[in-house]
Amino acid sequence: MKWWLATAVTVVPTQSTQQALGYPSLFLLVLIGALVPVIPTGALVSSAAVVAVHQTVPFALAAVFVTASLAAFCGDAALYWLGRRGMRSEHGSRWLEAIRSRAPEERLEQAQGKLADHGTAVLVLSRLVPAGRIPVMLACLMAQWPLRRFARGNLPACLAWALTYQLIGILGGSLFPEPWEGVLAAIVLTVLVGAAPGLWRRFRGTRAA
């Protein structure tokens, strides 16, 4: 029995080990999700916040916030830089085509109008609105914003985005005693937040028809 307990202690990772593995994984996944928007990065941040709530390691939530916001900022900057290279190239690039394919014409026109009226403040809202980031980024590319100007406006956008989804995770982690229950609740909340704008547009379209 004592041997089994000793083995279990050595097999189960400590919180410091979990953090050493978890933060680089979170950074990498959010970075990839910013470049290729198929990974639910919001749900990742919320889930990481749930785990941090149940840990006793100091500054776990602060580490999640810094990791997520920095990864989102680096991913956005890299994607914008690749898009600018495509804009300057005669034949474009696959990254620029990928950005254009995810920005419907109607959404792009709206983003261009809001960008002309409100400037960098639109970047903050684009990060918080589901599927709003890419159209605004394309509008900035078409307006020929330099990378420095885009990065200056995108920094508070990434901070606001990371804080929003971390608060969702903190809420889920505080309501449930078990981490897996909080993670499940956080994922459900992020899915609902992401689906709400599309459902609202579909509802408005049905009423108009």
CSV table of C-alpha atoms in Angstrom, one decimal:
chain,number,residue,atom,x,y,z
A,1,MET,CA,0.0,0.0,0.0
A,2,LYS,CA,2.8,2.4,0.9
A,3,TRP,CA,4.6,1.5,-2.3
A,4,TRP,CA,1.4,2.3,-4.4
A,5,LEU,CA,1.0,5.7,-2.7
A,6,ALA,CA,4.7,6.5,-3.3
A,7,THR,CA,4.3,5.5,-7.0
A,8,ALA,CA,1.1,7.6,-7.4
A,9,VAL,CA,2.9,10.7,-5.9
A,10,THR,CA,5.7,10.3,-8.4
A,11,VAL,CA,3.4,9.7,-11.4
A,12,VAL,CA,0.9,12.6,-10.8
A,13,PRO,CA,2.5,15.8,-12.0
A,14,THR,CA,3.0,18.6,-9.5
A,15,GLN,CA,1.4,22.0,-10.1
A,16,SER,CA,4.8,23.5,-11.0
A,17,THR,CA,5.3,20.7,-13.6
A,18,GLN,CA,1.8,21.3,-15.0
A,19,GLN,CA,2.5,25.0,-15.4
A,20,ALA,CA,5.9,24.3,-17.0
A,21,LEU,CA,4.1,22.3,-19.6
A,22,GLY,CA,0.8,24.2,-19.8
A,23,TYR,CA,2.0,27.7,-20.4
A,24,PRO,CA,4.2,26.9,-23.5
A,25,SER,CA,1.3,24.8,-24.8
A,26,LEU,CA,-1.2,27.6,-24.3
A,27,PHE,CA,1.1,30.1,-26.0
A,28,LEU,CA,1.7,27.8,-29.0
A,29,LEU,CA,-2.0,27.0,-29.5
A,30,VAL,CA,-3.2,30.6,-29.2
A,31,LEU,CA,-0.4,31.6,-31.6
A,32,ILE,CA,-1.4,29.0,-34.1
A,33,GLY,CA,-5.0,29.9,-33.6
A,34,ALA,CA,-4.3,33.5,-34.5
A,35,LEU,CA,-2.5,32.5,-37.7
A,36,VAL,CA,-5.0,29.8,-38.7
A,37,PRO,CA,-8.4,30.6,-37.1
A,38,VAL,CA,-9.7,27.1,-36.7
A,39,ILE,CA,-8.6,26.6,-33.1
A,40,PRO,CA,-11.1,27.8,-30.4
A,41,THR,CA,-8.6,30.0,-28.7
A,42,GLY,CA,-11.2,31.7,-26.5
A,43,ALA,CA,-12.1,28.3,-25.0
A,44,LEU,CA,-8.5,27.5,-24.5
A,45,VAL,CA,-7.9,30.7,-22.5
A,46,SER,CA,-11.1,30.1,-20.4
A,47,SER,CA,-10.1,26.5,-19.7
A,48,ALA,CA,-6.6,27.5,-18.6
A,49,ALA,CA,-8.2,30.1,-16.3
A,50,VAL,CA,-10.4,27.4,-14.7
A,51,VAL,CA,-7.3,25.3,-14.0
A,52,ALA,CA,-5.5,28.3,-12.6
A,53,VAL,CA,-8.4,29.1,-10.2
A,54,HIS,CA,-8.1,25.6,-8.7
A,55,GLN,CA,-4.3,25.9,-8.3
A,56,THR,CA,-2.5,27.1,-5.2
A,57,VAL,CA,0.6,28.4,-7.2
A,58,PRO,CA,0.8,32.2,-6.8
A,59,PHE,CA,0.1,34.4,-9.8
A,60,ALA,CA,-1.3,31.5,-11.9
A,61,LEU,CA,-4.1,33.7,-13.3
A,62,ALA,CA,-1.7,36.5,-14.1
A,63,ALA,CA,0.5,34.0,-16.0
A,64,VAL,CA,-2.4,32.8,-18.0
A,65,PHE,CA,-3.4,36.4,-18.9
A,66,VAL,CA,0.2,37.4,-19.9
A,67,THR,CA,0.7,34.1,-21.9
A,68,ALA,CA,-2.6,34.4,-23.8
A,69,SER,CA,-2.4,38.1,-24.6
A,70,LEU,CA,1.2,37.9,-25.7
A,71,ALA,CA,0.5,34.8,-27.9
A,72,ALA,CA,-2.5,36.6,-29.5
A,73,PHE,CA,-0.5,39.7,-30.1
A,74,CYS,CA,2.4,37.8,-31.7
A,75,GLY,CA,0.0,35.8,-33.9
A,76,ASP,CA,-1.9,38.8,-35.1
A,77,ALA,CA,1.4,40.7,-35.8
A,78,ALA,CA,2.8,37.7,-37.8
A,79,LEU,CA,-0.4,37.3,-39.8
A,80,TYR,CA,-0.6,41.0,-40.6
A,81,TRP,CA,3.1,41.0,-41.6
A,82,LEU,CA,2.5,38.1,-43.9
A,83,GLY,CA,-0.6,39.9,-45.3
A,84,ARG,CA,1.4,43.0,-46.0
A,85,ARG,CA,4.0,40.9,-47.9
A,86,GLY,CA,1.2,39.5,-50.0
A,87,MET,CA,-0.2,43.0,-50.7
A,88,ARG,CA,3.2,44.2,-52.0
A,89,SER,CA,3.7,41.1,-54.1
A,90,GLU,CA,2.5,41.0,-57.7
A,91,HIS,CA,1.1,37.5,-57.3
A,92,GLY,CA,-0.2,37.9,-53.7
A,93,SER,CA,0.4,35.1,-51.2
A,94,ARG,CA,-1.5,32.2,-49.8
A,95,TRP,CA,-1.7,34.0,-46.4
A,96,LEU,CA,-3.4,37.0,-48.1
A,97,GLU,CA,-5.8,34.8,-49.9
A,98,ALA,CA,-6.6,33.0,-46.6
A,99,ILE,CA,-7.4,36.4,-45.0
A,100,ARG,CA,-9.6,37.4,-47.9
A,101,SER,CA,-11.4,34.1,-48.0
A,102,ARG,CA,-12.5,34.6,-44.3
A,103,ALA,CA,-13.7,38.2,-44.9
A,104,PRO,CA,-17.1,38.3,-46.7
A,105,GLU,CA,-17.6,41.4,-48.8
A,106,GLU,CA,-20.4,42.7,-46.6
A,107,ARG,CA,-18.4,42.3,-43.5
A,108,LEU,CA,-15.3,43.9,-45.2
A,109,GLU,CA,-17.3,47.0,-46.2
A,110,GLN,CA,-18.6,47.4,-42.7
A,111,ALA,CA,-15.1,47.1,-41.3
A,112,GLN,CA,-13.7,49.6,-43.7
A,113,GLY,CA,-16.5,52.1,-42.8
A,114,LYS,CA,-15.9,51.7,-39.1
A,115,LEU,CA,-12.2,51.8,-39.5
A,116,ALA,CA,-12.4,55.1,-41.4
A,117,ASP,CA,-14.7,56.6,-38.7
A,118,HIS,CA,-13.1,55.3,-35.5
A,119,GLY,CA,-9.5,54.3,-36.3
A,120,THR,CA,-7.6,52.0,-34.0
A,121,ALA,CA,-10.6,51.7,-31.5
A,122,VAL,CA,-12.2,49.3,-34.0
A,123,LEU,CA,-9.4,46.8,-33.4
A,124,VAL,CA,-10.4,46.4,-29.8
A,125,LEU,CA,-14.0,45.6,-30.8
A,126,SER,CA,-12.9,43.3,-33.6
A,127,ARG,CA,-11.1,41.1,-31.2
A,128,LEU,CA,-14.1,40.8,-28.9
A,129,VAL,CA,-16.7,40.2,-31.6
A,130,PRO,CA,-16.6,36.6,-32.9
A,131,ALA,CA,-15.4,36.5,-36.6
A,132,GLY,CA,-14.7,40.2,-36.5
A,133,ARG,CA,-10.9,40.1,-36.3
A,134,ILE,CA,-10.1,39.1,-39.9
A,135,PRO,CA,-12.4,41.6,-41.7
A,136,VAL,CA,-10.9,44.5,-39.7
A,137,MET,CA,-7.4,43.2,-40.3
A,138,LEU,CA,-8.0,43.0,-44.1
A,139,ALA,CA,-9.5,46.5,-43.9
A,140,CYS,CA,-6.2,47.7,-42.3
A,141,LEU,CA,-4.2,46.0,-45.0
A,142,MET,CA,-6.3,47.6,-47.7
A,143,ALA,CA,-5.9,51.0,-46.0
A,144,GLN,CA,-2.1,50.3,-46.1
A,145,TRP,CA,-1.5,50.7,-42.4
A,146,PRO,CA,2.1,50.0,-41.5
A,147,LEU,CA,2.8,47.2,-39.1
A,148,ARG,CA,3.7,49.5,-36.3
A,149,ARG,CA,0.3,51.3,-36.4
A,150,PHE,CA,-1.6,48.1,-36.5
A,151,ALA,CA,0.5,46.6,-33.6
A,152,ARG,CA,-0.1,49.8,-31.5
A,153,GLY,CA,-3.9,49.5,-31.9
A,154,ASN,CA,-3.9,45.7,-31.6
A,155,LEU,CA,-2.1,45.5,-28.3
A,156,PRO,CA,-5.1,46.8,-26.2
A,157,ALA,CA,-7.3,44.6,-28.3
A,158,CYS,CA,-5.4,41.4,-27.4
A,159,LEU,CA,-5.3,42.5,-23.7
A,160,ALA,CA,-9.1,43.0,-23.7
A,161,TRP,CA,-9.7,39.7,-25.5
A,162,ALA,CA,-7.5,37.7,-23.0
A,163,LEU,CA,-9.2,39.4,-20.0
A,164,THR,CA,-12.7,38.7,-21.3
A,165,TYR,CA,-12.2,35.0,-21.8
A,166,GLN,CA,-10.2,34.7,-18.6
A,167,LEU,CA,-13.1,36.2,-16.7
A,168,ILE,CA,-15.4,33.5,-18.3
A,169,GLY,CA,-13.0,30.9,-17.0
A,170,ILE,CA,-12.8,32.4,-13.6
A,171,LEU,CA,-16.6,32.4,-13.4
A,172,GLY,CA,-16.8,28.8,-14.4
A,173,GLY,CA,-14.0,27.8,-12.0
A,174,SER,CA,-15.6,29.6,-9.1
A,175,LEU,CA,-19.1,28.1,-9.6
A,176,PHE,CA,-18.0,24.4,-9.7
A,177,PRO,CA,-15.8,22.5,-7.2
A,178,GLU,CA,-14.2,20.3,-9.7
A,179,PRO,CA,-11.9,21.7,-12.5
A,180,TRP,CA,-13.4,19.5,-15.2
A,181,GLU,CA,-16.9,20.9,-14.4
A,182,GLY,CA,-15.6,24.5,-14.7
A,183,VAL,CA,-13.8,23.7,-17.9
A,184,LEU,CA,-17.0,22.3,-19.4
A,185,ALA,CA,-19.0,25.3,-18.3
A,186,ALA,CA,-16.4,27.7,-19.7
A,187,ILE,CA,-16.4,25.8,-23.1
A,188,VAL,CA,-20.2,26.0,-23.2
A,189,LEU,CA,-20.1,29.7,-22.4
A,190,THR,CA,-17.5,30.5,-25.1
A,191,VAL,CA,-19.5,28.5,-27.7
A,192,LEU,CA,-22.6,30.4,-26.8
A,193,VAL,CA,-20.7,33.7,-27.0
A,194,GLY,CA,-19.3,32.8,-30.4
A,195,ALA,CA,-22.6,31.6,-31.8
A,196,ALA,CA,-24.7,34.5,-30.6
A,197,PRO,CA,-23.9,37.0,-33.3
A,198,GLY,CA,-24.5,34.5,-36.1
A,199,LEU,CA,-27.8,33.4,-34.6
A,200,TRP,CA,-28.8,37.0,-34.2
A,201,ARG,CA,-28.0,37.8,-37.9
A,202,ARG,CA,-29.9,34.8,-39.0
A,203,PHE,CA,-32.9,35.8,-36.9
A,204,ARG,CA,-32.9,39.3,-38.3
A,205,GLY,CA,-32.6,37.9,-41.9
A,206,THR,CA,-35.6,35.6,-41.2
A,207,ARG,CA,-37.7,38.4,-39.9
A,208,ALA,CA,-36.7,40.7,-42.8
A,209,ALA,CA,-37.6,37.9,-45.3
